[in-house]
Coordinates of N, CA and C in Angstrom, one line a residue:
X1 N 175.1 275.2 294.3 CA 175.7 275.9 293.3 C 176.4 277.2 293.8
X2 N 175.8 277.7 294.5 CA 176.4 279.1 295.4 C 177.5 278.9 296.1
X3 N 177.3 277.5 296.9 CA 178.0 276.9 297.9 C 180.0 276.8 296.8
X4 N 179.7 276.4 295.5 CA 180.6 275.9 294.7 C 181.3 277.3 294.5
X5 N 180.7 278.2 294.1 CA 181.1 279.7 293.4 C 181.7 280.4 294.4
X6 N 181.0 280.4 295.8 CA 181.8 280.9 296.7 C 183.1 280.5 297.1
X7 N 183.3 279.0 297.2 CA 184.8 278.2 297.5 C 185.3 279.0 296.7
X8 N 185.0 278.7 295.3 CA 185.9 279.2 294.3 C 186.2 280.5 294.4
X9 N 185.7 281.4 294.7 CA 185.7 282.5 294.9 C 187.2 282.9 296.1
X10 N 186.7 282.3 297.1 CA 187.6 282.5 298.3 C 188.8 281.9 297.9
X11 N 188.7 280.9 297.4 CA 189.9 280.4 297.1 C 191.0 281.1 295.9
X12 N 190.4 281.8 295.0 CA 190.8 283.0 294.1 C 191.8 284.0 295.2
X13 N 190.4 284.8 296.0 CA 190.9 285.4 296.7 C 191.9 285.5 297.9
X14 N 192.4 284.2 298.3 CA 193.5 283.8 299.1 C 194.6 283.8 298.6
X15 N 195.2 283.7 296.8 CA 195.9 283.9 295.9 C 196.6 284.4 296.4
X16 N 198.1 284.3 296.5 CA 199.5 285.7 296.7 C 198.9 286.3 295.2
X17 N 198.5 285.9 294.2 CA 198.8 286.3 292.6 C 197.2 287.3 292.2
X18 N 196.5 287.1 293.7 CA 195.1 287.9 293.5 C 195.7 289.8 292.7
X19 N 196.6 290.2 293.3 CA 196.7 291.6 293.5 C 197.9 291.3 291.8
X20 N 198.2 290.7 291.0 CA 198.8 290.7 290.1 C 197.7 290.9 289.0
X21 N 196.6 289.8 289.2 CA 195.5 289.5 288.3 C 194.9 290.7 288.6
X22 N 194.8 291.4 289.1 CA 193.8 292.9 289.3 C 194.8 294.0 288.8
X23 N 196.0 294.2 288.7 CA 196.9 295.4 287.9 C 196.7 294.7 286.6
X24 N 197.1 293.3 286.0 CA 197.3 293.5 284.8 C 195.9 293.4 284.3
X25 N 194.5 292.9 284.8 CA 193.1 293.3 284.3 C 192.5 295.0 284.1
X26 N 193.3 295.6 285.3 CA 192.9 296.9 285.1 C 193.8 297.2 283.9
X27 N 195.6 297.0 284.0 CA 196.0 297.5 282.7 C 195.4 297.1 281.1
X28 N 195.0 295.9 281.1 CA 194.6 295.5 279.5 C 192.9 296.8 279.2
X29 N 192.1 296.7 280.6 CA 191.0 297.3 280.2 C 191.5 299.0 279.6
X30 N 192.4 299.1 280.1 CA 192.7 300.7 279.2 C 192.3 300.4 278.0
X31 N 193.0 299.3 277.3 CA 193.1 299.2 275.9 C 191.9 298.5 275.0
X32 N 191.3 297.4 275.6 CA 190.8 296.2 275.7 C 189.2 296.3 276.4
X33 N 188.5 296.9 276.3 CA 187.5 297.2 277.5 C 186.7 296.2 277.5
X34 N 186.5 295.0 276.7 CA 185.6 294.0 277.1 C 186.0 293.3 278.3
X35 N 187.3 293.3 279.0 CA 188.0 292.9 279.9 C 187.3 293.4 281.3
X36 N 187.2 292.1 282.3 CA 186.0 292.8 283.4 C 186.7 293.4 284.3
X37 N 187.4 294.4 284.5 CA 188.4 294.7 285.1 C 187.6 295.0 286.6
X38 N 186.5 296.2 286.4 CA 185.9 296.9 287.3 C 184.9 295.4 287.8
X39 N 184.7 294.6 287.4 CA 184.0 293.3 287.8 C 184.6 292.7 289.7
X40 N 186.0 292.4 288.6 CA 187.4 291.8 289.4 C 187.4 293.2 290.6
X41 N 187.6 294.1 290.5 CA 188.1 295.3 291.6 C 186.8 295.1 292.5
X42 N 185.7 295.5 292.3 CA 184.2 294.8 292.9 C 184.5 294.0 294.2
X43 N 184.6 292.7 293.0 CA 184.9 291.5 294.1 C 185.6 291.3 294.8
X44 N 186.5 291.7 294.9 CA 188.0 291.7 295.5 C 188.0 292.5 296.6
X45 N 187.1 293.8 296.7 CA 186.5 294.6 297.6 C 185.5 294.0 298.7
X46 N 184.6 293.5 298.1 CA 183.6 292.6 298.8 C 184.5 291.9 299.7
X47 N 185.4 291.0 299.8 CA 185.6 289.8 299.9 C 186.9 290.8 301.2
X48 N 187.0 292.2 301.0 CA 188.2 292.9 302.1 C 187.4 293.5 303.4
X49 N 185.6 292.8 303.4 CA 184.7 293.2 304.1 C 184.8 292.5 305.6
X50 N 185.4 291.2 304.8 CA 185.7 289.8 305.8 C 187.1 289.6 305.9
X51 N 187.8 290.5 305.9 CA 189.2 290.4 306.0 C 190.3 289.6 305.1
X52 N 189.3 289.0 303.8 CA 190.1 287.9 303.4 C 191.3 289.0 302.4
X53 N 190.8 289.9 301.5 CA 191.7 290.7 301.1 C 192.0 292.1 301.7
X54 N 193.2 293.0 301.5 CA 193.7 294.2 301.5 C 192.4 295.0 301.0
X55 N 191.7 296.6 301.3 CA 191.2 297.0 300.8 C 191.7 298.2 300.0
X56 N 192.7 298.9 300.8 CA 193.8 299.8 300.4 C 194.6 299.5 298.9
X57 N 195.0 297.8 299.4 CA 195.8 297.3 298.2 C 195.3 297.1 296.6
X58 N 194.0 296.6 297.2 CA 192.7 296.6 296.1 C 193.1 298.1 295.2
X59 N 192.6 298.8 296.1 CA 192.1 300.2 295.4 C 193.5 301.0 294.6
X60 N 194.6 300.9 295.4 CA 195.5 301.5 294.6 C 196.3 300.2 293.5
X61 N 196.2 299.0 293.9 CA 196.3 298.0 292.2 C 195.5 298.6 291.2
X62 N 194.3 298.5 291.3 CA 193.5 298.9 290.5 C 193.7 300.3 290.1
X63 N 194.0 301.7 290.4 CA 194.2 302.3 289.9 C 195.8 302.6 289.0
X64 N 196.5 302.1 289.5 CA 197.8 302.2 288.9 C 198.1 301.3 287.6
X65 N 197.0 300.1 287.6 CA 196.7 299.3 286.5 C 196.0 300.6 285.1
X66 N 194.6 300.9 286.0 CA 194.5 301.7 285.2 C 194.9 303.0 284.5
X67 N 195.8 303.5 285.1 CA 196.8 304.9 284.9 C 197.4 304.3 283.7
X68 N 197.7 303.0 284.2 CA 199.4 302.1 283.3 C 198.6 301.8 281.8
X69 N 197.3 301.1 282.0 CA 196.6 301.0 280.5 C 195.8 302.0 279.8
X70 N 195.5 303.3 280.6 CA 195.2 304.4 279.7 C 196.1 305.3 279.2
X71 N 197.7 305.1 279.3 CA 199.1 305.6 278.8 C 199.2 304.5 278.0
X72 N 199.0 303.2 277.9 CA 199.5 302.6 276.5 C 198.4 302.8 275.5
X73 N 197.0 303.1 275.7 CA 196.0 303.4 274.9 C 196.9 304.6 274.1
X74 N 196.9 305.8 275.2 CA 197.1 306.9 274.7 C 198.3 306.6 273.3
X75 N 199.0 306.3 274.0 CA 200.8 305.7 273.0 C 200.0 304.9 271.4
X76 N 198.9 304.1 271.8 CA 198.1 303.6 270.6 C 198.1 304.6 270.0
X77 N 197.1 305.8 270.1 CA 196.3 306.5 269.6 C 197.5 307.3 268.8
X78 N 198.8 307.6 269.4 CA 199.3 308.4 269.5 C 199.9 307.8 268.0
X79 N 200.4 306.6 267.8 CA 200.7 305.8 266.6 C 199.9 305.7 265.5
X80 N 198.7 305.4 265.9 CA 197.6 305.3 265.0 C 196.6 306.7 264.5
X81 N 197.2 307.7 264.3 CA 196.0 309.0 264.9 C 195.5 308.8 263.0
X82 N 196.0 308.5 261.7 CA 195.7 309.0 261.2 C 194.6 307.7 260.7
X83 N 194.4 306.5 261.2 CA 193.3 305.5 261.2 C 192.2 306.0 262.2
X84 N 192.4 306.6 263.2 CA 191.5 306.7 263.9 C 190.4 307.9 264.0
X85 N 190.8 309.1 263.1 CA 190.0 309.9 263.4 C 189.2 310.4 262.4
X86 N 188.4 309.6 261.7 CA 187.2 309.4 261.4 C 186.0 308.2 262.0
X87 N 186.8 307.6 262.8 CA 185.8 306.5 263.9 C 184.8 307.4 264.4
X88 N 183.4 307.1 264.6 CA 182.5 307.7 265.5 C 182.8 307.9 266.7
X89 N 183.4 306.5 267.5 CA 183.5 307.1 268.6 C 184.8 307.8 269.1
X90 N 185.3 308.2 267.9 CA 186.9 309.2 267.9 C 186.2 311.0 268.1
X91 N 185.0 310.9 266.9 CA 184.4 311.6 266.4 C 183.8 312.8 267.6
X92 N 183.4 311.5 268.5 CA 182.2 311.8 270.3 C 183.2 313.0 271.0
X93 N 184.7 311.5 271.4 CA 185.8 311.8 272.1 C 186.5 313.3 271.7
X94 N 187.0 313.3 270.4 CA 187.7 314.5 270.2 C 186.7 316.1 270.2
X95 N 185.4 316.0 270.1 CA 184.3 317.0 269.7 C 184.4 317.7 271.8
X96 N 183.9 316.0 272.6 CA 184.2 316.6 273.9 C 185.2 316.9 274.5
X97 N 186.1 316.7 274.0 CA 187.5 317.0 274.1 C 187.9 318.9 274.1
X98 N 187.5 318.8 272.7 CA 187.5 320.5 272.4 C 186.3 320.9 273.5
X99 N 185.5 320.8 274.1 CA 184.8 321.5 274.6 C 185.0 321.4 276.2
X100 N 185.6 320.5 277.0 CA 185.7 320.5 278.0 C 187.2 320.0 278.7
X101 N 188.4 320.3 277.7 CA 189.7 319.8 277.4 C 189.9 318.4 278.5
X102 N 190.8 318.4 279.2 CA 190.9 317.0 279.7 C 190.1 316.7 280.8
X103 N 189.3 317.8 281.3 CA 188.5 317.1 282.4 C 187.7 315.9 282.0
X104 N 187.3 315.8 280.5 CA 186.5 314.8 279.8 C 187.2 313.2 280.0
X105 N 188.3 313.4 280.2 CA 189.1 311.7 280.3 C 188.7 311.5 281.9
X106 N 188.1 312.2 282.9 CA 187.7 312.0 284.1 C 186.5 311.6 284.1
X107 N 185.5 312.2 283.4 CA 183.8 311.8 283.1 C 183.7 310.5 282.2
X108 N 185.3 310.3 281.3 CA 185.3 309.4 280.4 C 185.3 308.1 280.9
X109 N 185.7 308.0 282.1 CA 186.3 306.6 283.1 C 185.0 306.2 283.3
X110 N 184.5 306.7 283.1 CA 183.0 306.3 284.0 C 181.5 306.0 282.8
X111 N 182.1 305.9 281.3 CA 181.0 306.0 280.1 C 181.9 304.5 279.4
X112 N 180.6 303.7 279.4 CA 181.5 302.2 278.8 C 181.9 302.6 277.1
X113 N 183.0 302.3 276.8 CA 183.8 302.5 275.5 C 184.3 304.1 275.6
X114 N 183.4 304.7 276.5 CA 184.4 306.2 276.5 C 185.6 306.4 276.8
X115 N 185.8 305.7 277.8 CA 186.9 305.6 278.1 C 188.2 305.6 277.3
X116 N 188.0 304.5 276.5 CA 189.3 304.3 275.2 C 189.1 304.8 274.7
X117 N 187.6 305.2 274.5 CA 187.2 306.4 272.9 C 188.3 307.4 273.4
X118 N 188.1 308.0 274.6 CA 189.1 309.3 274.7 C 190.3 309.2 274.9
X119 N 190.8 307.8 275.6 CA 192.3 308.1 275.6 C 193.1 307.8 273.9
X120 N 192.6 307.5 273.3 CA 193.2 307.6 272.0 C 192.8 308.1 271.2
X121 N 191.7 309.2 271.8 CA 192.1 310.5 270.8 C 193.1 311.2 271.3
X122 N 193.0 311.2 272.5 CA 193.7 312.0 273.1 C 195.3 312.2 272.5
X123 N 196.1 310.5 272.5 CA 196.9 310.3 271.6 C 196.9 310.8 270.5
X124 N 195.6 310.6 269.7 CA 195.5 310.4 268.1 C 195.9 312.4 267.3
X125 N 195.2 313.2 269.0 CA 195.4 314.6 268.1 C 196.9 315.1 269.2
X126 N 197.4 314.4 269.4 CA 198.7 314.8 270.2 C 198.4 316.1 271.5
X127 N 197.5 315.2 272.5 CA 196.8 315.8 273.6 C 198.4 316.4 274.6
X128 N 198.9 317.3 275.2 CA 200.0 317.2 275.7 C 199.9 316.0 276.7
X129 N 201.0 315.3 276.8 CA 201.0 314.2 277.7 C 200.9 314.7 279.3
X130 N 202.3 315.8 279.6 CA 201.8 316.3 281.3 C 200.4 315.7 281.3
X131 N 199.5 317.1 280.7 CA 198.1 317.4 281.0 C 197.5 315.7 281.1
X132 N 197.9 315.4 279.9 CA 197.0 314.0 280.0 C 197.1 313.0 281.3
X133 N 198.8 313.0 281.1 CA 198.9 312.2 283.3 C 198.4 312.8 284.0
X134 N 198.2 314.3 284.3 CA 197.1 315.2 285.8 C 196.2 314.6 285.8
X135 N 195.6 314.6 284.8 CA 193.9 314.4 284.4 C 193.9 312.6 284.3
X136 N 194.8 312.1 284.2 CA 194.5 310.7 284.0 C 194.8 310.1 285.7
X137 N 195.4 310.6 286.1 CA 195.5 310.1 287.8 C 194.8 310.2 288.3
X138 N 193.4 311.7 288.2 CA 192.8 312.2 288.5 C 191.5 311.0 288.7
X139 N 191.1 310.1 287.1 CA 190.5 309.5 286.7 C 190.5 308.2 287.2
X140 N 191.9 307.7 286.7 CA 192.0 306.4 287.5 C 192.1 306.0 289.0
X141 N 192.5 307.4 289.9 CA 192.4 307.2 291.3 C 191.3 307.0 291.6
X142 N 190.1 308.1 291.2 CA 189.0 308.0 291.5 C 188.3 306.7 291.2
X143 N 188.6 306.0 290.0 CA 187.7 304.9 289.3 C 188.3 303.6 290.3
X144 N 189.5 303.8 291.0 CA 189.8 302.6 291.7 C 189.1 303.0 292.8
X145 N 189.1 303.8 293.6 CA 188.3 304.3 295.1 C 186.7 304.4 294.6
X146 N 186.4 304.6 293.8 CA 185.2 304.1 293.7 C 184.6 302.7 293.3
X147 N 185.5 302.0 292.5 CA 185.2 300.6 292.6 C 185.4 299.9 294.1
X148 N 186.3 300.3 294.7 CA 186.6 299.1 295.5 C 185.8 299.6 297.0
X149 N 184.9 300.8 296.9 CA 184.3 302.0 297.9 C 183.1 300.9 298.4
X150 N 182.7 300.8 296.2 CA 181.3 300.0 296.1 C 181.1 298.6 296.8
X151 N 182.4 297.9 296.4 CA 182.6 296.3 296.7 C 182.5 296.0 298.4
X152 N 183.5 297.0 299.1 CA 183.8 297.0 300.1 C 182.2 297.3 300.8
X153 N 181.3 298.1 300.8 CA 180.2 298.7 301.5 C 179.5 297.2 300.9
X154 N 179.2 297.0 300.0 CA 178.3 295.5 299.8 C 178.8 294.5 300.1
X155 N 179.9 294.2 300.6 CA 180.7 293.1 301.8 C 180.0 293.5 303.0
X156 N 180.2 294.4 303.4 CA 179.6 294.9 304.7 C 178.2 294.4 305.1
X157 N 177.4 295.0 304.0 CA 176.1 295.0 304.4 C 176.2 293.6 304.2
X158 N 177.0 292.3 303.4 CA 176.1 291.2 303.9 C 177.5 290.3 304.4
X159 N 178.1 290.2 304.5 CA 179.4 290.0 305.9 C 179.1 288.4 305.3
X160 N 178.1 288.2 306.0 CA 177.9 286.4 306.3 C 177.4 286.0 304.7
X161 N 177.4 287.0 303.6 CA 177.0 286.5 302.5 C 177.9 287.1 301.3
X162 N 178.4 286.8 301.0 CA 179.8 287.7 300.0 C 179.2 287.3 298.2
X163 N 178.0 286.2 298.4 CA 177.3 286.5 297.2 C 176.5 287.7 297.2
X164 N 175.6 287.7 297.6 CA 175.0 288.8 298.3 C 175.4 290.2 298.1
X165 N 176.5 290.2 298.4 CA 177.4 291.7 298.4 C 178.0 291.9 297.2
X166 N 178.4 290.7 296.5 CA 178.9 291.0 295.2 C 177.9 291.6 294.5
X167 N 176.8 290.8 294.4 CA 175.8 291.2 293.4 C 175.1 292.5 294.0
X168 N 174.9 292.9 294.8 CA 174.7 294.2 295.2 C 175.8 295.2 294.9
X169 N 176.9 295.0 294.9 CA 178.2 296.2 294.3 C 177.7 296.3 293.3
X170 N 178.1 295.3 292.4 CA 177.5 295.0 290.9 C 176.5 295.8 290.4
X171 N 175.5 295.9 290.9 CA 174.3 296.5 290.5 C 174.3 297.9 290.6
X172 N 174.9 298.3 292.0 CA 175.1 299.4 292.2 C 176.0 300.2 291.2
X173 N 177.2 299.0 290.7 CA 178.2 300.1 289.8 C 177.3 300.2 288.7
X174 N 176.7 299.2 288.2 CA 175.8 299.4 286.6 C 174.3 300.6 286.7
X175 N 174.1 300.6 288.1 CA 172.9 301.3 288.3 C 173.8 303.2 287.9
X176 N 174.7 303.5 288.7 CA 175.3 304.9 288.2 C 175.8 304.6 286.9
X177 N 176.1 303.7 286.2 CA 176.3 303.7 284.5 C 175.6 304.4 284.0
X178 N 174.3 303.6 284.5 CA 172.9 303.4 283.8 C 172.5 305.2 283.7
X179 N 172.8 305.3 284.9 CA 171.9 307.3 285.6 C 173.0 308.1 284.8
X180 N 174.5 308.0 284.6 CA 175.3 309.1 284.0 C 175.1 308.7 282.0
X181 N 174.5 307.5 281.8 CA 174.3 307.4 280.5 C 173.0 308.4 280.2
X182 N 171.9 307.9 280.8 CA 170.8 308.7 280.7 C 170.7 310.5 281.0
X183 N 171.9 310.9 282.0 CA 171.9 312.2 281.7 C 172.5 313.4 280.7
X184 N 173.8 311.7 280.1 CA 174.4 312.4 278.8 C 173.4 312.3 278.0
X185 N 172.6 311.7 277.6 CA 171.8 311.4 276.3 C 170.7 312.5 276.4
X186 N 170.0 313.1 277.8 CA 169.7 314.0 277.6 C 169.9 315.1 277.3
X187 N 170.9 315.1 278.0 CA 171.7 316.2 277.6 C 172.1 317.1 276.3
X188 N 172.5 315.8 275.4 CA 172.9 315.9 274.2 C 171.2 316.0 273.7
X189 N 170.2 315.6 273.4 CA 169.3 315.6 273.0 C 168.8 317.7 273.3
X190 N 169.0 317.5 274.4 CA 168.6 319.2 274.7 C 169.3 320.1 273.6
X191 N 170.8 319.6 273.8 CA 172.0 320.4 273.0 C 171.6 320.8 271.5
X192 N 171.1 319.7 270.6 CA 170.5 319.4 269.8 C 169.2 320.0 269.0
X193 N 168.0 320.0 270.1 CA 167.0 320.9 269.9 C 166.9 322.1 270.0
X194 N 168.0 322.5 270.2 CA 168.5 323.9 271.0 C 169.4 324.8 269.6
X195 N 169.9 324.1 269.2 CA 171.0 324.3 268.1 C 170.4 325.1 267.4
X196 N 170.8 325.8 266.4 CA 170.8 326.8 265.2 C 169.9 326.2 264.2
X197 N 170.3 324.6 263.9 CA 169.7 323.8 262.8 C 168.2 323.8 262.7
X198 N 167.9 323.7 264.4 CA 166.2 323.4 264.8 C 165.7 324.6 265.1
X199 N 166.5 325.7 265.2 CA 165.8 326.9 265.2 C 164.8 327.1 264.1
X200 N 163.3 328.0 264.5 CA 163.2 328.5 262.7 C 163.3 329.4 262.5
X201 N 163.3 329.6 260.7 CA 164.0 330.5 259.9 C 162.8 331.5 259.8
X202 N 163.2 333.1 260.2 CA 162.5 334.0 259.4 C 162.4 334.4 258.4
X203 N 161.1 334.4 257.4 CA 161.2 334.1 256.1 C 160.6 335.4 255.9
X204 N 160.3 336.6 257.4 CA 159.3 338.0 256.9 C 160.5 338.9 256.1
X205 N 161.6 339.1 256.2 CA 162.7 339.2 255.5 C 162.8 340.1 254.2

């Protein structure tokens, strides 16, 4: 079975059309995030361990995909602002928005559905676009050099096994998901108990 997945694998990756399928996967995931974009950038990494792909090529496809599909999100938001901003997760996006202006579309690349959550608020409350391209290059360069960082180092470590290394990237990308979910949630939990609401009231008065 392994033996099957990997042909097919390599055979993917031999593709002239490999580095097409990775811009337009990273572009839809702007919009579309069930789309395995960061899956595809991963692998495609892995597989640049053994020479079969570009690793360079990998990493700036992938970001320029994603630049390209967090500007059509934004252009969404930017159409739709007065459907969207009662959504919860508009609600998350625009609150951190006001609190840490665009650097949040940078922390956002990296929180699953945050990502869109913020580029279309960002649209929805007419975010200035400059700012939003600094801060979105910022985001997507990093999110491609860090996908393809992970892929590439878990090719490495198993060279003679590119299952092996996928699923080790893999893990590793969902393992810092996992750590920057758990520090927002504390976070906000602290924020929370901390607030005015949970304070108590002096009643000696």
């Amino acid at each position: 079975m392994s033996h099957a997945i990997l042909d097919f694998l390599e055979q993917v990756m031999s593709s002239p059309w490999l580095y097409v399928a990775l811009f337009a996967l990273s572009v839809l995931d702007g919009f579309f995030p069930v789309v395995p974009a960061e899956t595809a950038v991963i692998t495609a990494a892995v597989f640049a361990a053994s020479g079969q792909t570009e690793l360079v090529l990998v990493i700036v496809v992938a970001a320029l995909g994603a630049f390209a599909g967090d500007h059509i999100s934004y252009l969404i938001g930017n159409k739709s602002a007065g459907r969207l901003r009662e959504k919860k997760a508009m609600v998350w996006a625009r609150n951190a928005l006001a609190e840490r202006g665009g650097l949040v579309l940078v922390v956002a690349r990296y929180i699953p559905g945050g990502r869109t959550a913020t580029t279309l608020t960002m649209g929805a409350v007419r975010h200035p676009l400059r700012s939003f391209s600094f801060f979105d290059a910022i985001a997507a360069g990093s999110w491609g050099l860090y996908s393809g960082l992970i892929g590439y180092f878990g090719g490495m470590a198993f060279e003679k096994d590119p299952i092996k290394g996928l699923l080790l990237g893999l893990g590793i990308a969902v393992s810092i998901t996992v750590v920057v979910e758990v520090v927002r949630w504390v976070r906000k939990r602290r924020a929370t108990q901390a607030s005015p609401e949970r304070l108590p009231v002096d009643t000696s008065l």
